[in-house]
């Protein structure tokens, strides 16, 4: 990995930054324009306004009494009128601060060659991060340089491809800054509010995101402790939905109060299913029989496993559609989520098969029989990634005091909502209340692929009264949680910190694959907590009330200006 670029620290709320020359105060006030103390400046204009107003009223009264035309003014009256207008403008701008600052800002924009306000943080020598934050130096390769300005113009005109900036400049942060400015000029839209600084752009190059122009901030909350298999876990959840973390936290409390939950890993296998075509269905069936023959599995596994130290072929499953054959390879992938790993292994097998089946035409490395990022019965039935079941028994006392409902109400609601209601809707793997909520939040926090939330959220929630109807047995069964603790977004600083909070950061050298399996089990335990709490809220009639209280913004948006 390339060394990280040293970026000067910035205040987290420094979305709007203004440029000032090195000889100027970083925060201009009215007293910067009038070299007097601010309180004295305000006092002078305040006194001047009322003094000249009083003077003019007396002069106009005398003219009316003496029948002198009002438009005939003396030099002193003219000076008084000008003073009245000037002092009025000052007071209108809230003692002159807003007026003077806007005047100074306009002159500075001209000095910065009309660069958009959102990127003025890259112009000049100093930037201000917020009202109270210290001044920080801007990197030398800022947008103020003529070289960067020329590159921006080349990108805007199409002479330089935007995607090639990182390669040409050798500086990922500088490339993102230039691309951001070019996007603003091309679209005429400001990116004010989208943070640029604070992300290690070198770490995402070739791994996470192409052509970056900034990053999106998502708040991360914690739920827990989740007591699972005798261990406590503090679960990070990245979400913008109110009540979600609080609800999951309540479920964790209920589980903890009853001795914790038990999670069991049922299966660990990632899949990839290429589609191949033959001239006849007979030839396609020949390959099907060859692949499913146990006598050939060892040879296939040898070819597949040579692609990685951790990839281990487990099963080959075939399905035909006419003369087309879909081959679903299942394998373990260590602590990686494993899509790239299994794809390389599949390619090795296809190259090997081409020798004995030269008439085989490989249409695609993925034929959707995998099935990735789509709801599919094959995943619901066969599993994909980690298959986990998690259970807990909640006592009657905890159901009443913590969850504010009854065991009978939860059992009935689960049957009519999660089971019967989902069946009426024709749900595929959706026999739950909101498993996707928890899965998505933990996925984003820990650097997983958010799109794989689709199949990873397949879940059936079961609730049953036990111990003569006094207590509640609750479980979630999730056949395809697709997670990893290495690769992709897991190596980014924020996501890596969240993985470290759970104790599953990186690869487990002593037991390869155990970190990713533990992460999947924790996710299932978190889903169990989320299901338990939401179902209780619905049974107790608290859902709408809680969301109206906590999921609605009370912030006054009338003074917020959105700039194009």
Coordinates of C-alpha atoms in Angstrom, one line a residue:
X1 CA 0.0 0.0 0.0
X2 CA 1.3 3.4 -0.9
X3 CA 2.1 5.8 2.0
X4 CA -0.8 8.0 3.0
X5 CA -0.7 11.7 1.9
X6 CA -0.3 14.0 4.9
X7 CA -3.3 16.3 4.8
X8 CA -3.5 19.3 7.2
X9 CA -6.2 18.7 9.9
X10 CA -9.5 20.4 9.3
X11 CA -12.4 21.2 11.5
X12 CA -15.2 18.6 10.8
X13 CA -17.7 21.4 10.2
X14 CA -15.6 23.4 7.9
X15 CA -17.9 23.0 4.8
X16 CA -17.6 26.7 3.9
X17 CA -14.1 28.2 3.8
X18 CA -13.0 31.7 2.7
X19 CA -9.6 32.8 1.4
X20 CA -7.7 35.7 2.8
X21 CA -4.3 37.0 1.9
X22 CA -1.5 36.3 4.4
X23 CA -1.5 39.9 5.5
X24 CA -5.2 40.1 6.3
X25 CA -7.1 39.0 9.3
X26 CA -8.6 35.6 8.8
X27 CA -12.0 36.7 10.1
X28 CA -12.9 40.2 8.8
X29 CA -15.1 42.4 11.0
X30 CA -16.5 45.8 10.5
X31 CA -13.5 47.3 12.3
X32 CA -11.2 45.9 9.6
X33 CA -12.7 48.3 7.1
X34 CA -12.8 51.1 9.7
X35 CA -9.7 50.8 11.8
X36 CA -11.6 51.4 15.0
X37 CA -12.7 49.0 17.8
X38 CA -16.0 47.3 16.8
X39 CA -18.0 48.7 19.7
X40 CA -16.8 52.3 18.8
X41 CA -17.7 51.9 15.1
X42 CA -21.2 50.7 16.0
X43 CA -21.6 53.6 18.5
X44 CA -20.5 56.2 15.9
X45 CA -23.0 55.0 13.3
X46 CA -25.8 54.6 15.8
X47 CA -25.3 58.1 17.1
X48 CA -24.8 59.6 13.6
X49 CA -28.1 58.1 12.3
X50 CA -30.3 59.6 15.1
X51 CA -28.4 62.9 15.1
X52 CA -28.7 63.6 11.4
X53 CA -32.3 62.4 11.4
X54 CA -33.1 64.8 14.3
X55 CA -31.3 67.6 12.5
X56 CA -33.1 67.1 9.2
X57 CA -36.5 66.9 10.8
X58 CA -35.9 70.3 12.5
X59 CA -34.7 71.8 9.2
X60 CA -37.7 70.5 7.3
X61 CA -40.1 71.8 10.0
X62 CA -38.5 75.3 9.7
X63 CA -38.8 75.3 5.9
X64 CA -42.5 74.4 6.1
X65 CA -43.1 77.2 8.6
X66 CA -41.2 79.7 6.4
X67 CA -42.7 78.3 3.1
X68 CA -39.3 77.4 1.8
X69 CA -39.3 74.6 -0.9
X70 CA -38.0 71.3 0.6
X71 CA -35.9 70.5 -2.5
X72 CA -33.8 73.5 -1.9
X73 CA -31.0 72.2 0.3
X74 CA -27.9 73.7 1.8
X75 CA -24.5 72.1 1.8
X76 CA -25.0 71.1 5.5
X77 CA -28.3 69.5 4.7
X78 CA -26.8 67.6 1.8
X79 CA -24.1 66.3 4.0
X80 CA -26.7 65.3 6.6
X81 CA -28.7 63.4 4.0
X82 CA -25.6 61.5 2.8
X83 CA -24.7 60.7 6.4
X84 CA -28.3 59.4 7.1
X85 CA -28.2 57.1 4.1
X86 CA -24.7 55.7 5.0
X87 CA -25.6 55.1 8.7
X88 CA -28.9 53.5 7.6
X89 CA -27.1 51.0 5.3
X90 CA -24.7 50.2 8.2
X91 CA -27.5 49.6 10.7
X92 CA -29.5 47.6 8.1
X93 CA -26.6 45.2 7.8
X94 CA -26.8 44.4 11.5
X95 CA -24.4 47.0 12.6
X96 CA -22.5 46.7 9.3
X97 CA -20.9 43.3 9.7
X98 CA -22.8 41.5 7.0
X99 CA -22.5 44.4 4.6
X100 CA -18.8 44.9 5.1
X101 CA -18.2 41.1 4.9
X102 CA -20.1 40.7 1.7
X103 CA -18.2 43.6 0.2
X104 CA -14.9 42.1 1.2
X105 CA -16.0 38.6 -0.1
X106 CA -16.9 40.0 -3.5
X107 CA -13.5 41.5 -3.9
X108 CA -11.8 38.3 -2.9
X109 CA -13.7 36.2 -5.4
X110 CA -12.4 38.5 -8.1
X111 CA -8.9 37.9 -6.8
X112 CA -9.4 34.1 -6.9
X113 CA -10.4 34.2 -10.6
X114 CA -14.1 33.6 -9.9
X115 CA -13.5 30.2 -8.3
X116 CA -16.7 28.8 -6.8
X117 CA -17.1 29.5 -3.1
X118 CA -17.2 25.8 -2.2
X119 CA -13.6 25.3 -3.4
X120 CA -12.2 28.6 -2.2
X121 CA -10.6 26.5 0.5
X122 CA -8.0 25.5 -2.1
X123 CA -7.0 29.1 -3.0
X124 CA -4.3 31.1 -1.4
X125 CA -2.2 30.6 1.7
X126 CA -4.7 30.3 4.6
X127 CA -8.2 29.0 5.1
X128 CA -10.7 29.4 8.0
X129 CA -12.5 26.3 9.1
X130 CA -15.2 27.7 11.3
X131 CA -15.9 30.7 13.4
X132 CA -13.8 29.5 16.3
X133 CA -11.3 27.2 14.6
X134 CA -7.7 28.1 14.0
X135 CA -6.3 29.0 10.7
X136 CA -4.7 26.1 8.8
X137 CA -2.3 26.3 5.8
X138 CA -3.5 24.9 2.5
X139 CA -1.3 22.4 0.6
X140 CA 1.1 24.0 -1.9
X141 CA -0.6 22.2 -4.8
X142 CA -3.8 24.2 -4.3
X143 CA -6.3 25.4 -6.9
X144 CA -4.7 28.8 -6.8
X145 CA -1.7 27.6 -8.9
X146 CA -1.8 28.3 -12.6
X147 CA -0.9 24.7 -13.3
X148 CA -4.0 23.4 -11.6
X149 CA -6.1 26.0 -13.3
X150 CA -4.9 24.9 -16.7
X151 CA -5.7 21.3 -15.8
X152 CA -9.2 22.2 -14.7
X153 CA -9.7 24.0 -18.0
X154 CA -8.4 20.9 -19.9
X155 CA -10.8 18.6 -18.0
X156 CA -13.7 21.0 -18.6
X157 CA -12.9 21.2 -22.4
X158 CA -12.5 17.4 -22.6
X159 CA -8.9 17.5 -23.6
X160 CA -7.9 15.6 -20.4
X161 CA -10.1 12.7 -19.3
X162 CA -11.3 13.1 -15.7
X163 CA -10.6 9.4 -14.9
X164 CA -6.9 9.8 -15.8
X165 CA -6.1 12.6 -13.2
X166 CA -4.7 10.3 -10.5
X167 CA -2.3 8.6 -13.0
X168 CA -1.2 11.9 -14.6
X169 CA -0.7 13.8 -11.3
X170 CA 0.4 11.1 -9.0
X171 CA -1.5 12.8 -6.2
X172 CA -5.0 11.4 -5.4
X173 CA -6.1 14.3 -3.2
X174 CA -5.0 16.9 -5.8
X175 CA -6.8 14.9 -8.5
X176 CA -10.0 14.8 -6.5
X177 CA -9.8 18.6 -5.9
X178 CA -9.3 19.4 -9.6
X179 CA -12.1 16.9 -10.7
X180 CA -14.4 18.5 -8.1
X181 CA -13.8 22.0 -9.5
X182 CA -14.3 20.7 -13.1
X183 CA -17.6 19.1 -12.2
X184 CA -18.8 22.4 -10.7
X185 CA -17.9 24.4 -13.7
X186 CA -19.4 21.8 -16.1
X187 CA -22.7 21.6 -14.3
X188 CA -23.0 25.1 -12.9
X189 CA -23.9 23.5 -9.6
X190 CA -22.1 24.0 -6.3
X191 CA -20.8 21.1 -4.3
X192 CA -20.9 23.2 -1.1
X193 CA -21.5 20.9 1.8
X194 CA -19.8 17.8 0.3
X195 CA -16.6 17.4 2.3
X196 CA -13.3 17.0 0.3
X197 CA -10.6 16.9 3.0
X198 CA -10.4 14.3 5.7
X199 CA -10.4 11.2 3.4
X200 CA -7.3 9.2 2.4
X201 CA -7.8 9.2 -1.3
X202 CA -4.7 7.0 -1.9
X203 CA -6.4 4.2 0.1
X204 CA -9.4 4.0 -2.3
X205 CA -7.5 4.2 -5.5
X206 CA -8.2 1.0 -7.6
X207 CA -10.2 -0.5 -4.7
X208 CA -13.3 1.3 -3.6
X209 CA -14.3 4.2 -5.8
X210 CA -13.3 5.8 -9.1
X211 CA -13.2 9.5 -10.0
X212 CA -13.9 10.7 -6.4
X213 CA -14.9 14.3 -5.7
X214 CA -15.4 14.0 -1.9
X215 CA -17.2 11.8 0.5
X216 CA -20.6 11.5 2.2
X217 CA -20.9 11.7 6.0
X218 CA -23.1 9.1 7.7
X219 CA -23.5 9.2 11.5
X220 CA -22.5 6.1 13.3
X221 CA -24.3 5.0 16.5
X222 CA -23.7 2.1 18.8
X223 CA -26.1 -0.5 20.1
X224 CA -25.3 -2.8 23.0
X225 CA -23.8 -4.4 24.7
X226 CA -25.0 -7.4 22.7
X227 CA -24.4 -10.6 24.8
X228 CA -23.8 -13.3 22.2
X229 CA -22.4 -16.7 22.9
X230 CA -21.1 -15.5 26.2
X231 CA -19.3 -12.5 24.8
X232 CA -20.3 -8.8 24.8
X233 CA -20.2 -6.8 21.6
X234 CA -20.8 -3.1 21.0
X235 CA -22.3 -2.9 17.6
X236 CA -21.6 0.1 15.3
X237 CA -24.5 1.1 13.0
X238 CA -24.2 3.7 10.3
X239 CA -27.7 5.1 9.5
X240 CA -29.7 8.3 8.9
X241 CA -32.9 6.7 10.2
X242 CA -34.1 7.9 13.6
X243 CA -35.1 5.3 16.3
X244 CA -33.2 2.5 14.5
X245 CA -30.1 2.5 16.8
X246 CA -32.3 3.2 19.9
X247 CA -34.7 0.3 19.0
X248 CA -31.8 -2.2 18.4
X249 CA -30.2 -1.0 21.7
X250 CA -33.5 -1.8 23.5
X251 CA -33.5 -5.3 22.0
X252 CA -29.9 -5.8 23.1
X253 CA -30.9 -4.8 26.6
X254 CA -33.8 -7.3 26.7
X255 CA -31.4 -10.1 25.4
X256 CA -28.7 -9.2 27.9
X257 CA -31.2 -9.2 30.8
X258 CA -32.1 -12.8 30.0
X259 CA -28.6 -14.3 29.7
X260 CA -27.8 -13.5 26.1
X261 CA -28.3 -15.0 22.7
X262 CA -26.8 -18.0 21.0
X263 CA -25.6 -17.8 17.4
X264 CA -24.7 -20.8 15.3
X265 CA -22.9 -20.8 11.9
X266 CA -24.6 -23.3 9.6
X267 CA -22.7 -22.9 6.4
X268 CA -19.9 -20.8 4.9
X269 CA -19.7 -20.7 1.1
X270 CA -19.5 -18.0 -1.5
X271 CA -20.8 -18.8 -5.0
X272 CA -20.2 -17.9 -8.6
X273 CA -22.2 -19.4 -11.5
X274 CA -20.9 -19.0 -15.1
X275 CA -23.2 -19.8 -18.0
X276 CA -21.8 -21.8 -20.9
X277 CA -23.4 -22.8 -24.2
X278 CA -23.1 -25.8 -26.5
X279 CA -24.4 -26.6 -29.9
X280 CA -26.8 -29.2 -28.5
X281 CA -28.5 -30.0 -25.2
X282 CA -26.8 -33.4 -25.3
X283 CA -23.4 -31.8 -25.1
X284 CA -24.5 -29.5 -22.3
X285 CA -25.8 -32.5 -20.3
X286 CA -22.5 -34.3 -20.9
X287 CA -20.7 -31.5 -19.1
X288 CA -23.3 -31.5 -16.3
X289 CA -22.8 -35.2 -15.6
X290 CA -19.0 -34.7 -15.7
X291 CA -19.1 -31.9 -13.1
X292 CA -21.5 -33.6 -10.8
X293 CA -19.6 -36.9 -10.8
X294 CA -18.0 -37.3 -7.3
X295 CA -15.1 -39.0 -9.0
X296 CA -14.1 -35.8 -10.8
X297 CA -14.5 -33.4 -7.8
X298 CA -11.0 -33.8 -6.6
X299 CA -9.6 -32.8 -9.9
X300 CA -11.9 -29.8 -10.1
X301 CA -11.0 -28.8 -6.6
X302 CA -7.3 -28.9 -7.4
X303 CA -7.8 -26.6 -10.3
X304 CA -10.1 -24.3 -8.4
X305 CA -8.0 -24.0 -5.2
X306 CA -4.8 -23.1 -6.9
X307 CA -6.1 -19.5 -7.4
X308 CA -5.8 -18.7 -3.6
X309 CA -4.4 -19.9 -0.3
X310 CA -7.9 -19.7 1.2
X311 CA -10.3 -20.6 -1.6
X312 CA -11.5 -24.2 -1.1
X313 CA -14.1 -25.7 -3.5
X314 CA -17.0 -27.3 -1.6
X315 CA -19.6 -28.1 -4.2
X316 CA -20.6 -27.8 -7.9
X317 CA -24.3 -27.6 -8.7
X318 CA -25.6 -27.5 -12.3
X319 CA -28.9 -26.4 -13.9
X320 CA -29.8 -26.6 -17.6
X321 CA -31.9 -24.4 -19.8
X322 CA -31.9 -26.0 -23.3
X323 CA -28.4 -26.2 -24.6
X324 CA -27.2 -23.6 -21.9
X325 CA -25.6 -24.9 -18.7
X326 CA -25.4 -22.9 -15.5
X327 CA -22.7 -24.1 -13.1
X328 CA -22.8 -22.9 -9.5
X329 CA -19.5 -23.2 -7.7
X330 CA -19.5 -22.9 -3.9
X331 CA -16.4 -22.4 -1.9
X332 CA -15.0 -21.1 1.4
X333 CA -13.0 -17.8 1.1
X334 CA -11.3 -17.3 4.5
X335 CA -11.9 -13.8 6.0
X336 CA -12.6 -12.2 2.6
X337 CA -16.2 -11.8 1.3
X338 CA -14.7 -13.7 -1.6
X339 CA -16.3 -12.6 -4.9
X340 CA -13.0 -12.0 -6.6
X341 CA -11.5 -15.1 -5.1
X342 CA -14.2 -17.4 -6.3
X343 CA -14.3 -15.8 -9.7
X344 CA -10.6 -16.5 -10.2
X345 CA -11.1 -20.1 -9.2
X346 CA -14.0 -20.5 -11.6
X347 CA -11.9 -19.1 -14.4
X348 CA -9.2 -21.7 -13.7
X349 CA -11.8 -24.5 -13.9
X350 CA -13.3 -23.2 -17.1
X351 CA -9.8 -23.0 -18.7
X352 CA -9.3 -26.6 -17.6
X353 CA -12.7 -27.8 -19.0
X354 CA -12.0 -26.2 -22.3
X355 CA -9.5 -28.9 -23.1
X356 CA -12.0 -31.8 -22.8
X357 CA -14.9 -29.7 -24.1
X358 CA -13.5 -27.5 -26.8
X359 CA -16.9 -26.8 -28.2
X360 CA -17.9 -25.1 -24.9
X361 CA -18.7 -21.4 -25.4
X362 CA -18.3 -19.4 -22.2
X363 CA -21.0 -16.7 -22.4
X364 CA -20.3 -15.1 -19.1
X365 CA -18.4 -15.6 -15.8
X366 CA -21.7 -14.9 -14.1
X367 CA -25.0 -16.3 -15.3
X368 CA -27.1 -15.0 -12.3
X369 CA -27.4 -18.5 -10.9
X370 CA -25.0 -17.3 -8.2
X371 CA -27.1 -15.2 -7.4
X372 CA -25.5 -11.9 -6.4
X373 CA -27.2 -8.6 -5.4
X374 CA -30.7 -10.0 -6.4
X375 CA -33.4 -11.7 -4.4
X376 CA -33.3 -15.4 -5.5
X377 CA -34.8 -18.6 -4.2
X378 CA -31.5 -20.4 -4.8
X379 CA -29.9 -18.2 -2.1
X380 CA -32.9 -18.6 0.2
X381 CA -32.8 -22.4 -0.1
X382 CA -29.1 -23.2 -0.7
X383 CA -27.5 -20.3 1.2
X384 CA -24.7 -18.0 0.1
X385 CA -21.9 -16.5 2.2
X386 CA -22.5 -17.3 5.8
X387 CA -25.7 -19.1 6.9
X388 CA -26.5 -18.3 10.6
X389 CA -29.3 -19.0 13.1
X390 CA -29.5 -17.0 16.3
X391 CA -31.9 -17.5 19.2
X392 CA -32.7 -16.2 22.7
X393 CA -35.3 -16.8 25.4
X394 CA -36.9 -13.7 26.8
X395 CA -38.5 -14.0 30.2
X396 CA -42.1 -12.8 30.8
X397 CA -40.8 -10.1 33.2
X398 CA -38.4 -8.6 30.7
X399 CA -41.1 -8.7 28.0
X400 CA -43.4 -6.6 30.2
X401 CA -40.9 -4.2 31.8
X402 CA -38.3 -3.7 29.0
X403 CA -40.4 -4.4 25.8
X404 CA -43.7 -3.0 27.2
X405 CA -45.8 -5.8 25.8
X406 CA -46.9 -9.4 26.4
X407 CA -45.6 -12.8 25.1
X408 CA -49.0 -13.7 23.6
X409 CA -49.2 -10.4 21.7
X410 CA -45.7 -10.9 20.2
X411 CA -46.5 -14.5 19.2
X412 CA -49.7 -13.5 17.5
X413 CA -48.2 -10.5 15.8
X414 CA -45.3 -12.5 14.4
X415 CA -47.6 -15.2 13.0
X416 CA -49.9 -12.7 11.3
X417 CA -47.3 -10.2 10.2
X418 CA -44.0 -11.9 9.6
X419 CA -45.3 -15.2 8.4
X420 CA -48.9 -14.9 7.1
X421 CA -48.6 -11.3 5.9
X422 CA -45.3 -12.0 4.1
X423 CA -46.8 -15.1 2.5
X424 CA -49.8 -13.0 1.3
X425 CA -47.4 -10.5 -0.2
X426 CA -45.4 -13.3 -2.0
X427 CA -42.2 -12.4 -0.1
X428 CA -39.0 -14.1 -1.0
X429 CA -36.8 -14.4 2.1
X430 CA -38.7 -11.5 3.7
X431 CA -40.4 -13.2 6.6
X432 CA -39.2 -10.6 9.1
X433 CA -40.0 -7.1 10.4
X434 CA -37.0 -5.1 9.3
X435 CA -33.8 -7.2 9.1
X436 CA -32.6 -5.1 6.2
X437 CA -32.4 -2.1 8.5
X438 CA -29.9 -3.6 10.8
X439 CA -27.9 -5.4 8.1
X440 CA -27.6 -2.2 6.0
X441 CA -26.5 -0.1 9.0
X442 CA -23.8 -2.6 10.1
X443 CA -22.7 -3.2 6.5
X444 CA -22.1 0.5 5.9
X445 CA -20.3 0.9 9.2
X446 CA -17.9 -2.0 8.6
X447 CA -17.2 -1.5 4.9
X448 CA -19.3 -4.3 3.4
X449 CA -20.9 -4.0 -0.1
X450 CA -24.2 -2.3 0.6
X451 CA -25.8 -3.8 -2.5
X452 CA -25.4 -7.3 -1.0
X453 CA -27.9 -6.2 1.7
X454 CA -30.5 -7.6 -0.7
X455 CA -29.7 -11.3 -0.2
X456 CA -28.0 -10.8 3.1
X457 CA -31.2 -9.6 4.6
X458 CA -33.1 -12.8 3.8
X459 CA -34.4 -13.7 7.2
X460 CA -37.3 -15.6 8.8
X461 CA -38.2 -14.5 12.3
X462 CA -39.8 -17.1 14.6
X463 CA -41.5 -16.4 18.0
X464 CA -43.0 -19.1 20.2
X465 CA -44.3 -19.1 23.8
X466 CA -42.3 -21.5 26.0
X467 CA -42.3 -22.6 29.7
X468 CA -46.1 -22.9 29.8
X469 CA -46.6 -19.7 27.9
X470 CA -44.7 -17.5 30.3
X471 CA -41.5 -16.8 28.3
X472 CA -40.8 -16.0 24.7
X473 CA -38.4 -18.0 22.4
X474 CA -37.3 -15.8 19.5
X475 CA -35.0 -16.7 16.6
X476 CA -33.8 -15.4 13.3
X477 CA -32.5 -17.6 10.5
X478 CA -30.4 -15.9 7.9
X479 CA -29.1 -18.2 5.1
X480 CA -26.9 -15.7 3.1
X481 CA -25.0 -13.1 5.1
X482 CA -22.2 -12.0 2.7
X483 CA -19.5 -10.3 4.7
X484 CA -15.7 -10.1 4.9
X485 CA -13.1 -8.5 7.2
X486 CA -10.5 -7.9 4.6
X487 CA -10.6 -6.3 1.1
X488 CA -12.9 -3.7 -0.3
X489 CA -14.1 -1.0 2.0
X490 CA -13.0 -2.8 5.2
X491 CA -9.5 -1.3 4.9
X492 CA -10.7 2.3 5.0
X493 CA -9.9 4.1 8.3
X494 CA -13.4 4.6 9.5
X495 CA -14.7 1.2 8.6
X496 CA -11.5 -0.5 10.0
X497 CA -12.2 1.3 13.3
X498 CA -15.7 -0.2 13.4
X499 CA -14.4 -3.7 12.7
X500 CA -11.8 -3.2 15.4
X501 CA -14.6 -2.2 17.9
X502 CA -16.1 -5.6 17.2
X503 CA -12.8 -7.4 17.5
X504 CA -12.9 -8.7 13.9
X505 CA -10.5 -6.4 12.1
X506 CA -8.5 -7.9 9.3
X507 CA -7.7 -11.6 8.8
X508 CA -7.3 -14.1 11.6
X509 CA -3.9 -15.7 11.1
X510 CA -4.5 -18.5 13.6
X511 CA -7.9 -19.5 12.2
X512 CA -8.5 -18.1 8.7
X513 CA -12.1 -17.2 8.2
X514 CA -13.1 -17.0 11.9
X515 CA -13.2 -13.2 11.9
X516 CA -15.7 -13.0 9.0
X517 CA -17.8 -15.8 10.5
X518 CA -17.9 -14.0 13.8
X519 CA -19.0 -10.8 12.1
X520 CA -21.8 -12.6 10.4
X521 CA -22.9 -14.1 13.7
X522 CA -22.8 -10.6 15.3
X523 CA -25.0 -9.3 12.5
X524 CA -27.5 -12.0 13.0
X525 CA -27.5 -11.3 16.8
X526 CA -28.1 -7.6 16.1
X527 CA -31.0 -8.5 13.7
X528 CA -32.5 -10.6 16.5
X529 CA -32.3 -7.6 18.8
X530 CA -33.8 -5.3 16.2
X531 CA -36.7 -7.7 15.4
X532 CA -37.5 -8.2 19.0
X533 CA -37.7 -4.4 19.7
X534 CA -39.6 -3.4 16.6
X535 CA -42.2 -6.2 17.0
X536 CA -42.7 -5.1 20.6
X537 CA -43.2 -1.5 19.6
X538 CA -45.8 -2.5 17.0
X539 CA -47.5 -4.9 19.5
X540 CA -47.7 -2.1 22.1
X541 CA -48.8 0.6 19.6
X542 CA -45.6 2.6 20.1
X543 CA -44.2 2.6 16.5
X544 CA -45.9 5.8 15.2
X545 CA -45.5 7.6 18.5
X546 CA -41.8 7.0 18.8
X547 CA -41.1 7.9 15.1
X548 CA -43.0 11.1 15.4
X549 CA -41.0 12.0 18.5
X550 CA -37.5 10.9 17.4
X551 CA -37.5 10.6 13.6
X552 CA -38.8 14.1 12.7
X553 CA -36.4 17.0 12.5
X554 CA -37.3 20.1 14.7
X555 CA -34.5 22.1 13.1
X556 CA -35.5 25.5 11.7
X557 CA -34.7 25.3 8.0
X558 CA -36.0 28.7 7.0
X559 CA -32.6 30.4 7.3
X560 CA -30.7 27.8 5.3
X561 CA -29.8 28.9 1.8
X562 CA -29.3 26.2 -0.8
X563 CA -27.0 27.6 -3.6
X564 CA -26.9 26.4 -7.1

